[in-house]
PDB file of N, CA and C in Angstrom:
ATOM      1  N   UNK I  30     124.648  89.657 111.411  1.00  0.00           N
ATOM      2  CA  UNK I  30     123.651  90.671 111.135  1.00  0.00           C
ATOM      3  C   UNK I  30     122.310  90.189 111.698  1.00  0.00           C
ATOM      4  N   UNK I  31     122.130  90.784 112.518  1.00  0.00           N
ATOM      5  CA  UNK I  31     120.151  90.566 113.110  1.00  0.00           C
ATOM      6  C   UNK I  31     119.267  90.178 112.010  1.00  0.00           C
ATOM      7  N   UNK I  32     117.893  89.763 112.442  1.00  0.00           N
ATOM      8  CA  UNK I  32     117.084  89.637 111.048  1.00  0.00           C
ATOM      9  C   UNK I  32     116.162  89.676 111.711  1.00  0.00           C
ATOM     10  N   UNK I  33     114.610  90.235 111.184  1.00  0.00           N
ATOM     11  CA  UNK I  33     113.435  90.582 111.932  1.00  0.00           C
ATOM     12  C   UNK I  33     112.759  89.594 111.337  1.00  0.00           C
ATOM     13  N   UNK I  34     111.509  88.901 112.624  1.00  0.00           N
ATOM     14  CA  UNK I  34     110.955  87.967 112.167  1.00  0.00           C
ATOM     15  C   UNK I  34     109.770  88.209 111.523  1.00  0.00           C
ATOM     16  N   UNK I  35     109.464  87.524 110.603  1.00  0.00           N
ATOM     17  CA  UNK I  35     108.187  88.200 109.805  1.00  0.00           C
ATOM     18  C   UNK I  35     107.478  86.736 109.467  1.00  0.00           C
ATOM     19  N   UNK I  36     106.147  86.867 109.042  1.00  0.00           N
ATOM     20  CA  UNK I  36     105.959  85.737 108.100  1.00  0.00           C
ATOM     21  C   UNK I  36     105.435  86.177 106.393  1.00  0.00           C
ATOM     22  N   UNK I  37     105.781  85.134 105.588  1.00  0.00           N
ATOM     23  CA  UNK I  37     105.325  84.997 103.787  1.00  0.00           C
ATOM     24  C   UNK I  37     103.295  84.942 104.168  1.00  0.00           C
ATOM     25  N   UNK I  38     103.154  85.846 103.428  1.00  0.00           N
ATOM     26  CA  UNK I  38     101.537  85.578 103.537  1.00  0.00           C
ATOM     27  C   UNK I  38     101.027  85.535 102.098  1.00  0.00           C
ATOM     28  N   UNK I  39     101.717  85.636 101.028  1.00  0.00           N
ATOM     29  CA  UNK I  39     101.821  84.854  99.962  1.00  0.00           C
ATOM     30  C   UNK I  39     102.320  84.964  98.902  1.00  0.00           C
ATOM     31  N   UNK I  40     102.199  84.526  97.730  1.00  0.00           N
ATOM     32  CA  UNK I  40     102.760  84.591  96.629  1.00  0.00           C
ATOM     33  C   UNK I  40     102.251  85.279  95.158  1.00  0.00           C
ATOM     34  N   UNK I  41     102.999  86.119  95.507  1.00  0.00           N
ATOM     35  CA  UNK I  41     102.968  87.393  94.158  1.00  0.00           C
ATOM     36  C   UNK I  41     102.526  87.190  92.354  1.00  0.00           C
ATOM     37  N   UNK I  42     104.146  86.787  92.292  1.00  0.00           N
ATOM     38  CA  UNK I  42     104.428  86.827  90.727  1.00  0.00           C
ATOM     39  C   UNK I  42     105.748  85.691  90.479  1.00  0.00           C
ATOM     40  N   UNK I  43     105.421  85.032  89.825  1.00  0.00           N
ATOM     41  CA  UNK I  43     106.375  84.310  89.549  1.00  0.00           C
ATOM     42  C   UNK I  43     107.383  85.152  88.494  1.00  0.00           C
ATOM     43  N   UNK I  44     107.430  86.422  88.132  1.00  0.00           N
ATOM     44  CA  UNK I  44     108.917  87.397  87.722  1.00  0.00           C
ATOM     45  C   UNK I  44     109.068  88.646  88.543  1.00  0.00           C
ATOM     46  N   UNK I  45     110.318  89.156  88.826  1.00  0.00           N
ATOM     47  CA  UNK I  45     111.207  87.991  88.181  1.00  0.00           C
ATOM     48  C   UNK I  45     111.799  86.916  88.823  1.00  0.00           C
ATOM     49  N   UNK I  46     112.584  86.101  88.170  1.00  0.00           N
ATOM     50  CA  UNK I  46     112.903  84.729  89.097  1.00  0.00           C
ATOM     51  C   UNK I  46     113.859  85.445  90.196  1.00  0.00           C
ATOM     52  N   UNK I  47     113.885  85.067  91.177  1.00  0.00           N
ATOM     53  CA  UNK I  47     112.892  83.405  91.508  1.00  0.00           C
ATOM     54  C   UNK I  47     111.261  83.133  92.102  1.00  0.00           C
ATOM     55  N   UNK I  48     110.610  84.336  91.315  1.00  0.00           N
ATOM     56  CA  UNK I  48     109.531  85.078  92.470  1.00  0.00           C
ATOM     57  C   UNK I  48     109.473  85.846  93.033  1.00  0.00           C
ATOM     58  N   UNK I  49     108.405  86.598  93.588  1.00  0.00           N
ATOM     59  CA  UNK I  49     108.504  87.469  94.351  1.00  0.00           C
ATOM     60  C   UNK I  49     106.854  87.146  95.345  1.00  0.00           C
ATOM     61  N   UNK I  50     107.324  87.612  96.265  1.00  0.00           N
ATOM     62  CA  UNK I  50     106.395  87.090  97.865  1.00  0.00           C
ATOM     63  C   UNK I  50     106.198  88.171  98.849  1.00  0.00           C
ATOM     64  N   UNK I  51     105.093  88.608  99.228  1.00  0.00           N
ATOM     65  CA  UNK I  51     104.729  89.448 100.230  1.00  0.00           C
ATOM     66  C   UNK I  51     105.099  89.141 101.662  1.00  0.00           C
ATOM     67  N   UNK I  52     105.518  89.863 102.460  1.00  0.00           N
ATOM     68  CA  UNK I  52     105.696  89.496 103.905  1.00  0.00           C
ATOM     69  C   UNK I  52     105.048  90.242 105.081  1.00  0.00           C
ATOM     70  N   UNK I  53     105.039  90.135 106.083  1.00  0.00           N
ATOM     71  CA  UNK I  53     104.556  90.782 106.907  1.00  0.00           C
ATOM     72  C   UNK I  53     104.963  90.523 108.305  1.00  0.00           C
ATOM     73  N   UNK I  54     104.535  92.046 109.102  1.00  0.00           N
ATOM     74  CA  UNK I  54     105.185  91.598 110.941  1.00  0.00           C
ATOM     75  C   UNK I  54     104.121  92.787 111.112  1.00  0.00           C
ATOM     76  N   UNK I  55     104.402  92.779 111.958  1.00  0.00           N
ATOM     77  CA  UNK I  55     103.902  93.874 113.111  1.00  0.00           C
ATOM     78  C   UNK I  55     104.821  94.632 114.257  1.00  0.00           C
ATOM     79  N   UNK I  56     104.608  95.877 114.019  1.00  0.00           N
ATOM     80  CA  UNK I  56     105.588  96.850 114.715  1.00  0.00           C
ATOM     81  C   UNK I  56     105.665  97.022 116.248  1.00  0.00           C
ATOM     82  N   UNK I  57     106.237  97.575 116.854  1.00  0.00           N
ATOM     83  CA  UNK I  57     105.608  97.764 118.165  1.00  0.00           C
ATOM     84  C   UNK I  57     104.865  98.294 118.427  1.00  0.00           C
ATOM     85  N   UNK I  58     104.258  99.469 117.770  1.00  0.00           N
ATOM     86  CA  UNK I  58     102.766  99.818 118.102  1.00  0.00           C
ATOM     87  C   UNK I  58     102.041  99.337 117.414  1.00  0.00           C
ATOM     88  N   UNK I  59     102.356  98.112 117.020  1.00  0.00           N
ATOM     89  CA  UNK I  59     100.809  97.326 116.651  1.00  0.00           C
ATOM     90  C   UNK I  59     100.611  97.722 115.389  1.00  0.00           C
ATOM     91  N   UNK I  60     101.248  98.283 114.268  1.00  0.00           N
ATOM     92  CA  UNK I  60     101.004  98.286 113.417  1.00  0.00           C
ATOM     93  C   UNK I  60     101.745  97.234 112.160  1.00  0.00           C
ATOM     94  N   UNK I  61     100.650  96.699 111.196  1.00  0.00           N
ATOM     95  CA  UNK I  61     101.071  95.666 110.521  1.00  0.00           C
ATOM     96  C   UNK I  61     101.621  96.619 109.274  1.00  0.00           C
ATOM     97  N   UNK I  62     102.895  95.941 108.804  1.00  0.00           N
ATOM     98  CA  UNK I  62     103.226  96.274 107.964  1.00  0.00           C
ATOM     99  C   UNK I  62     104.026  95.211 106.323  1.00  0.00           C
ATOM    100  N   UNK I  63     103.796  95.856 105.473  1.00  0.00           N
ATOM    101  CA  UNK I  63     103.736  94.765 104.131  1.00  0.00           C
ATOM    102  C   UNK I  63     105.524  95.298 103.303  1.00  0.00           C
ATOM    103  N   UNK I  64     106.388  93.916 103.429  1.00  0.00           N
ATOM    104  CA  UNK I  64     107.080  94.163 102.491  1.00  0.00           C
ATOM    105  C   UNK I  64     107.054  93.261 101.219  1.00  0.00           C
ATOM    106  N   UNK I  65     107.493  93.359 100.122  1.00  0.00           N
ATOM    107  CA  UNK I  65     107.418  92.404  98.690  1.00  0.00           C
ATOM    108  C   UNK I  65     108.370  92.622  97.947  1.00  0.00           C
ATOM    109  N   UNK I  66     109.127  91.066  97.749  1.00  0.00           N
ATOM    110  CA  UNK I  66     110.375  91.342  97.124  1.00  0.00           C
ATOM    111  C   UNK I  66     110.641  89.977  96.672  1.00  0.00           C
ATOM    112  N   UNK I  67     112.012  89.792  96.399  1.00  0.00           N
ATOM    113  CA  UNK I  67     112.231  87.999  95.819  1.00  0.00           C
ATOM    114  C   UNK I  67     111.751  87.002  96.869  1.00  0.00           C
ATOM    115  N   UNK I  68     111.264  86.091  96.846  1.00  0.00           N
ATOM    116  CA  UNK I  68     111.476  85.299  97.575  1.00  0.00           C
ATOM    117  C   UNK I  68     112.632  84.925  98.356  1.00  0.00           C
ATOM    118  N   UNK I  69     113.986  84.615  97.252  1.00  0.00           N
ATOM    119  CA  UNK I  69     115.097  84.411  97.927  1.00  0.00           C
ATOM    120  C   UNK I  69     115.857  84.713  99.157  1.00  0.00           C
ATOM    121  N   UNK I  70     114.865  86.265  99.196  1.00  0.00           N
ATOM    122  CA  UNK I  70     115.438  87.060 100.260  1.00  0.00           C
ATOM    123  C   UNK I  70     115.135  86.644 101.744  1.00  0.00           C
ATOM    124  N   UNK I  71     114.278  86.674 101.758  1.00  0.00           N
ATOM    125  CA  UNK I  71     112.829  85.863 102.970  1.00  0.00           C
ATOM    126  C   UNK I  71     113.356  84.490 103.055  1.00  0.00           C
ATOM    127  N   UNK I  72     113.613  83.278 102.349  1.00  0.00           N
ATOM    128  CA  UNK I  72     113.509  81.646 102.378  1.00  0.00           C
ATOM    129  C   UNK I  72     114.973  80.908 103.071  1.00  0.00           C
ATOM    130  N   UNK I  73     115.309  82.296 104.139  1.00  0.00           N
ATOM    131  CA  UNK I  73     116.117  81.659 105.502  1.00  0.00           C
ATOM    132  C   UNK I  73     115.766  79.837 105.552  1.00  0.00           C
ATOM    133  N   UNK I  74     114.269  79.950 106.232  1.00  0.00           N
ATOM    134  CA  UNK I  74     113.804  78.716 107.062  1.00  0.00           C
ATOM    135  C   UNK I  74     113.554  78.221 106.043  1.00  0.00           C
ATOM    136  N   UNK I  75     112.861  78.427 105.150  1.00  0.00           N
ATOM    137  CA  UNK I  75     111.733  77.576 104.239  1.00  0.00           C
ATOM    138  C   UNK I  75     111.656  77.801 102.760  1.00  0.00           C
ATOM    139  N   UNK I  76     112.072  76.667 101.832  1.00  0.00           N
ATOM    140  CA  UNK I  76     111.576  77.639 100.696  1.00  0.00           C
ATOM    141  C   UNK I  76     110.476  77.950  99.665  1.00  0.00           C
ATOM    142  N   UNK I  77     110.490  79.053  99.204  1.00  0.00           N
ATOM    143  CA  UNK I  77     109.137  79.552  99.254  1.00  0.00           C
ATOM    144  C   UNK I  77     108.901  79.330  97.623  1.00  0.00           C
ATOM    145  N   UNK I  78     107.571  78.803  97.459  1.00  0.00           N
ATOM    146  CA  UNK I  78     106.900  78.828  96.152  1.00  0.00           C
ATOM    147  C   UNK I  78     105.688  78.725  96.086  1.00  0.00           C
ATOM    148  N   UNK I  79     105.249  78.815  94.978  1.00  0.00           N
ATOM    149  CA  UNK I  79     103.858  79.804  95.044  1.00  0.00           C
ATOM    150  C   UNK I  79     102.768  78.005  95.161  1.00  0.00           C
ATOM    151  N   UNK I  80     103.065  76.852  95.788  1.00  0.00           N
ATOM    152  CA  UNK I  80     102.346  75.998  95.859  1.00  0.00           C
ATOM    153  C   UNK I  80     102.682  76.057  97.800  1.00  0.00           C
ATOM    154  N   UNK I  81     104.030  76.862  98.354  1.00  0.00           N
ATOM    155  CA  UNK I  81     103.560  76.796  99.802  1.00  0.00           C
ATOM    156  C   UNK I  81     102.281  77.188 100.406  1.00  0.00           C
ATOM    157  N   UNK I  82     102.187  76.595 101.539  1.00  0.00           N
ATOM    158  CA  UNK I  82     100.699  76.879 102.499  1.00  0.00           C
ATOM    159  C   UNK I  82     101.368  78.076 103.291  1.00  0.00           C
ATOM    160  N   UNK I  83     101.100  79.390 103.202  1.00  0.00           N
ATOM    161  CA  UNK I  83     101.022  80.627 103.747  1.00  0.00           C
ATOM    162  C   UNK I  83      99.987  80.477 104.974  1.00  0.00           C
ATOM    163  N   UNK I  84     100.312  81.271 105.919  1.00  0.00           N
ATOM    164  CA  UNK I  84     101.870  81.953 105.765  1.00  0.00           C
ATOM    165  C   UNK I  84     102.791  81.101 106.641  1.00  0.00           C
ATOM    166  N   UNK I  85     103.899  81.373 106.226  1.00  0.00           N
ATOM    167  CA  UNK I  85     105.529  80.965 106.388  1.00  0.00           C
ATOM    168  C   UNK I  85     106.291  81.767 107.205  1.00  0.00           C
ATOM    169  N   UNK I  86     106.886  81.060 108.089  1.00  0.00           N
ATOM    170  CA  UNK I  86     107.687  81.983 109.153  1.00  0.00           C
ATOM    171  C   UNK I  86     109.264  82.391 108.411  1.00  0.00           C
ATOM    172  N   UNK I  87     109.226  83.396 108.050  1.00  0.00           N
ATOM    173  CA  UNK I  87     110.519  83.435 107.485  1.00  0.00           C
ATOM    174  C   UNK I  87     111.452  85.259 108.426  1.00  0.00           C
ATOM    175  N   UNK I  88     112.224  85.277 107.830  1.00  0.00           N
ATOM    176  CA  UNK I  88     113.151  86.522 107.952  1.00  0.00           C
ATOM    177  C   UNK I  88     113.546  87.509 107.180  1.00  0.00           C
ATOM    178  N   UNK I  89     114.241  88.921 107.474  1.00  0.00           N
ATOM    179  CA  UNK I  89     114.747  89.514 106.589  1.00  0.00           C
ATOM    180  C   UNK I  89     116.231  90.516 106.891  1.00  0.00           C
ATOM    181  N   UNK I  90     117.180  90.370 107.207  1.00  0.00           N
ATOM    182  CA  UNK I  90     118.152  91.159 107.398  1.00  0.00           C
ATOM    183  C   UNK I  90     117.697  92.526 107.450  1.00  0.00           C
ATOM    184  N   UNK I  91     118.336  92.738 108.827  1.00  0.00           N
ATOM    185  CA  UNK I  91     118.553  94.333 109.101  1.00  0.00           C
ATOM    186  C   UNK I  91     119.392  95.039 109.968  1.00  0.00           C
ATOM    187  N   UNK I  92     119.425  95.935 110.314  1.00  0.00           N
ATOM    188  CA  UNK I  92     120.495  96.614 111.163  1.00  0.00           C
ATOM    189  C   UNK I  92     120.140  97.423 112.060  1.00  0.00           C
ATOM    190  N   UNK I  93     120.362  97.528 113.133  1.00  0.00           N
ATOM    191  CA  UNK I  93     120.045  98.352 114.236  1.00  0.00           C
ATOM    192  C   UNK I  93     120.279  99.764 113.710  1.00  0.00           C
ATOM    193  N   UNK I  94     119.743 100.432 114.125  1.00  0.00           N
ATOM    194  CA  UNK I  94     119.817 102.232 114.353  1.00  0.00           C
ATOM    195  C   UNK I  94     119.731 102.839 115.363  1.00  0.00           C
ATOM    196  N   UNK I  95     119.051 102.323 116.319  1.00  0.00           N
ATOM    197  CA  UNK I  95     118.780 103.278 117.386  1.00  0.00           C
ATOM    198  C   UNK I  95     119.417 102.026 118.588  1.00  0.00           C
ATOM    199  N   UNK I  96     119.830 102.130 119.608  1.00  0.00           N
ATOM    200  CA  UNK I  96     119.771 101.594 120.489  1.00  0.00           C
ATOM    201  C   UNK I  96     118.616 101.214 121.206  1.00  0.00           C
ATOM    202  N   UNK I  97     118.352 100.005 122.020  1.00  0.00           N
ATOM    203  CA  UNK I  97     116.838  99.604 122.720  1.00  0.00           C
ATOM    204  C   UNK I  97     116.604 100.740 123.491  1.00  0.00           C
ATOM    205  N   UNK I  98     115.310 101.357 123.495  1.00  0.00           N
ATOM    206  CA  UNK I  98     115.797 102.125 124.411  1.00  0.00           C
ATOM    207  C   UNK I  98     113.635 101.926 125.545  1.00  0.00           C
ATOM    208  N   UNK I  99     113.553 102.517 126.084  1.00  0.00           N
ATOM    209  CA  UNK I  99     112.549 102.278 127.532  1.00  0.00           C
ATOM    210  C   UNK I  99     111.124 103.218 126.575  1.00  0.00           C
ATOM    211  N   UNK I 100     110.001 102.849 125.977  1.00  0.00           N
ATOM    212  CA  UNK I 100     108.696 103.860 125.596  1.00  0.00           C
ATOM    213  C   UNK I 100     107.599 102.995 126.283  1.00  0.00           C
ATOM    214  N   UNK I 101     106.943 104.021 127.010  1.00  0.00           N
ATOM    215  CA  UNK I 101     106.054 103.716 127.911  1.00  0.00           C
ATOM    216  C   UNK I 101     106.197 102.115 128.151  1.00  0.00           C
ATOM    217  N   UNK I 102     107.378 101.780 128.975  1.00  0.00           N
ATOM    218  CA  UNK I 102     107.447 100.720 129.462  1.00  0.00           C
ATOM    219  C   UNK I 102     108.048  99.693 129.121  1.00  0.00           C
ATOM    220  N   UNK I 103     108.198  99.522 127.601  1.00  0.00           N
ATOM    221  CA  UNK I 103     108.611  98.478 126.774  1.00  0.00           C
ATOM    222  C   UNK I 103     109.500  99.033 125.768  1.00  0.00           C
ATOM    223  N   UNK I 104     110.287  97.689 125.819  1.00  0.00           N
ATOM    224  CA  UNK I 104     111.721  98.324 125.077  1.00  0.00           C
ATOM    225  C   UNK I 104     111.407  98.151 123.641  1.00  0.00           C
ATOM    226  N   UNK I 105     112.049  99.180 123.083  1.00  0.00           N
ATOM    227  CA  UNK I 105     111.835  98.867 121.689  1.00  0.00           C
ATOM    228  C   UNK I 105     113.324  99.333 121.550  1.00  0.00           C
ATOM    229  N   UNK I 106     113.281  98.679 119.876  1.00  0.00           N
ATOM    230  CA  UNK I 106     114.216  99.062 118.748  1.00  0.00           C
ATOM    231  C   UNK I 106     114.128  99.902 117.558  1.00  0.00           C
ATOM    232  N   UNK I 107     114.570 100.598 117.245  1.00  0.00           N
ATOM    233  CA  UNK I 107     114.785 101.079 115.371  1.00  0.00           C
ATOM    234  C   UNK I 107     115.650  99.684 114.950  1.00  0.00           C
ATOM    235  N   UNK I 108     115.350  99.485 113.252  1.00  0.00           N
ATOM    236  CA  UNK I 108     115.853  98.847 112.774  1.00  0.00           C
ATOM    237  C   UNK I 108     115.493  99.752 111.415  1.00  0.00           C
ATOM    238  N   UNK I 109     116.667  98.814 110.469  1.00  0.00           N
ATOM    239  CA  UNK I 109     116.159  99.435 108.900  1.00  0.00           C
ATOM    240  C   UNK I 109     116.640  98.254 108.345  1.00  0.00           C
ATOM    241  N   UNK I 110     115.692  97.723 107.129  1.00  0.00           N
ATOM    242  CA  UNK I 110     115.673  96.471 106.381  1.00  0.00           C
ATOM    243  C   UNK I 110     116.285  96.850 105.146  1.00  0.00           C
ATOM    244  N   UNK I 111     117.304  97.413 104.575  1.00  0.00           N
ATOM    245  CA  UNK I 111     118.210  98.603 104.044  1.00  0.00           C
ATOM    246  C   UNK I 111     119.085  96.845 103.336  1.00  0.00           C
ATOM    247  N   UNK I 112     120.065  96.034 104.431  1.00  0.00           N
ATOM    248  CA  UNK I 112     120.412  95.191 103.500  1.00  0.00           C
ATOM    249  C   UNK I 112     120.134  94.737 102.551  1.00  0.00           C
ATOM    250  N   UNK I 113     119.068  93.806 102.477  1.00  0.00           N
ATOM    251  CA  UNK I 113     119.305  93.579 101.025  1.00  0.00           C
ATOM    252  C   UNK I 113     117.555  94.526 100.194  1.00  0.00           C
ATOM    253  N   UNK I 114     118.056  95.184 100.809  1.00  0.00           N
ATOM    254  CA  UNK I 114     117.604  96.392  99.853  1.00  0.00           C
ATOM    255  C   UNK I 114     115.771  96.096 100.075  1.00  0.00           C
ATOM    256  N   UNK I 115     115.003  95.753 100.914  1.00  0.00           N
ATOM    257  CA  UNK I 115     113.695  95.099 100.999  1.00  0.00           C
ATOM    258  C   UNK I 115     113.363  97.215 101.756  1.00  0.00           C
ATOM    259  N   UNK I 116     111.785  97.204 101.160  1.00  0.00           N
ATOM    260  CA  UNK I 116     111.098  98.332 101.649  1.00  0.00           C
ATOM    261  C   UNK I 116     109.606  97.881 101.692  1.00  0.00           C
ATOM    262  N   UNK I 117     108.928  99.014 102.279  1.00  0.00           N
ATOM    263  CA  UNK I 117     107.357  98.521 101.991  1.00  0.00           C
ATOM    264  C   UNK I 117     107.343  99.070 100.249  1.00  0.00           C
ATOM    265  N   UNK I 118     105.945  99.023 100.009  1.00  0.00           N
ATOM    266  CA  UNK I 118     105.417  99.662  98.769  1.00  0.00           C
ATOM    267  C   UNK I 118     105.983 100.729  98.746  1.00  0.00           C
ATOM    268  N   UNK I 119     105.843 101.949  99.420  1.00  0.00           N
ATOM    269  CA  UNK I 119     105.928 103.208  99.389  1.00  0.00           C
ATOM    270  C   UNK I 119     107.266 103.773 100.221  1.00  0.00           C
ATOM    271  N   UNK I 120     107.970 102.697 100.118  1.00  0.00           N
ATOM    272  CA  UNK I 120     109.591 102.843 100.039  1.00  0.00           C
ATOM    273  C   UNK I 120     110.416 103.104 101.540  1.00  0.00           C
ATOM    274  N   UNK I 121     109.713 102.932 102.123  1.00  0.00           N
ATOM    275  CA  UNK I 121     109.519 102.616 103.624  1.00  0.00           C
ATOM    276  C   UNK I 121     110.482 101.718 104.291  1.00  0.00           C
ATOM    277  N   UNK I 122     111.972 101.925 104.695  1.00  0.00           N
ATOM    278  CA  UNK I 122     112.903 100.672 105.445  1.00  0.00           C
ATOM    279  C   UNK I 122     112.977 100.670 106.585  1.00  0.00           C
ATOM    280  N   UNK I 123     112.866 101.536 107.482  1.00  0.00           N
ATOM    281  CA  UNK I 123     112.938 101.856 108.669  1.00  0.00           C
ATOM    282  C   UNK I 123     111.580 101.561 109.797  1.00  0.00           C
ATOM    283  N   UNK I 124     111.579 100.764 110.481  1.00  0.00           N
ATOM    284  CA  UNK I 124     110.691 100.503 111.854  1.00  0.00           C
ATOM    285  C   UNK I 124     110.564 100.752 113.099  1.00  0.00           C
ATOM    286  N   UNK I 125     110.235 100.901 114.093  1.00  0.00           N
ATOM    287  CA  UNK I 125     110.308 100.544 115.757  1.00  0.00           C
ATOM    288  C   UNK I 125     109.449  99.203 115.834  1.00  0.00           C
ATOM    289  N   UNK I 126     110.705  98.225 116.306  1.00  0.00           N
ATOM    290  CA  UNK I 126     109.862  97.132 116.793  1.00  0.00           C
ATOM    291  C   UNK I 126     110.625  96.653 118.436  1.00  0.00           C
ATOM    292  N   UNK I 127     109.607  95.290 119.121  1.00  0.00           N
ATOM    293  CA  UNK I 127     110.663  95.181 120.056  1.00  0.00           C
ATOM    294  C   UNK I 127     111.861  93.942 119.902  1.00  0.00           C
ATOM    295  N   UNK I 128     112.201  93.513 120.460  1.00  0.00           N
ATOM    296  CA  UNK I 128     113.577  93.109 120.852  1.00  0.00           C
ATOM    297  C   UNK I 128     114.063  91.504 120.629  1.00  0.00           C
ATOM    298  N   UNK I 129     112.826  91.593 121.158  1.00  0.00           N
ATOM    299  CA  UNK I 129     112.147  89.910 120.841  1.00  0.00           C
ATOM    300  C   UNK I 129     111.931  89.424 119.144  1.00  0.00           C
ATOM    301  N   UNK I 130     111.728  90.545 118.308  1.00  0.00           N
ATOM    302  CA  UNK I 130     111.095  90.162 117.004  1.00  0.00           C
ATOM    303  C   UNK I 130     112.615  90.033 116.329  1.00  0.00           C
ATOM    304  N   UNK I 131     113.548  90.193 116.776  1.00  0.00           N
ATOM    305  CA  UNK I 131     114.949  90.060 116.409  1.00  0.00           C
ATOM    306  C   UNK I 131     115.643  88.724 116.420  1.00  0.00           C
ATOM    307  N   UNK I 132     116.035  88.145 115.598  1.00  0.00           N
ATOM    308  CA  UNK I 132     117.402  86.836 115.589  1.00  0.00           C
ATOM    309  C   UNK I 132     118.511  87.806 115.741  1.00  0.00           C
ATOM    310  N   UNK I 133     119.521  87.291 116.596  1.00  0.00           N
ATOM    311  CA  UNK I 133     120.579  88.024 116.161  1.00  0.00           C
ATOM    312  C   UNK I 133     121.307  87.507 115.614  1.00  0.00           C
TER     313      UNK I 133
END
């Protein structure tokens, strides 16, 4: 399963366990966007507690939707962060980013 790269920019709430931690990336049009959820979910590389030095390069599982496809020049992707269930605030799973911001 792919995973989009994001980084921890910090630490929330210690409930419920094991924490919970804000993340962030940036889309392909340049827009930054905020998800917040367990830590666990994010602490691929690193693990995260509320005494780490933010921000933290971490990850989040997702799944393709759209194929790469050619916008003004540069390839992008749809993805949706739908696995383990991660959204923005306002319930938001779905992105265009590019290609590069992907592990596969």
């Amino acid at each position: 399963m792919p995973e989009l790269r994001c980084e921890a920019v910090r630490w929330v709430n210690d409930e419920p366990f094991p924490g919970i931690v804000e993340v962030q990336f940036v889309d392909a049009a340049g827009q930054r966007w905020c998800l917040i959820d367990k830590s666990a979910i994010f602490a691929q590389f690193a693990e995260l507690t509320p005494d780490s030095v933010y921000p933290v390069k971490v990850t989040v599982a997702c799944v393709i939707q759209d194929d790469v496809e050619a916008t003004a020049g540069d390839e992008v992707v749809t993805v949706s962060t739908s696995p383990d269930g991660v959204t923005t605030p306002d319930g938001r799973d779905t992105f265009t980013v590019r290609p590069s911001q992907l592990i596969p």
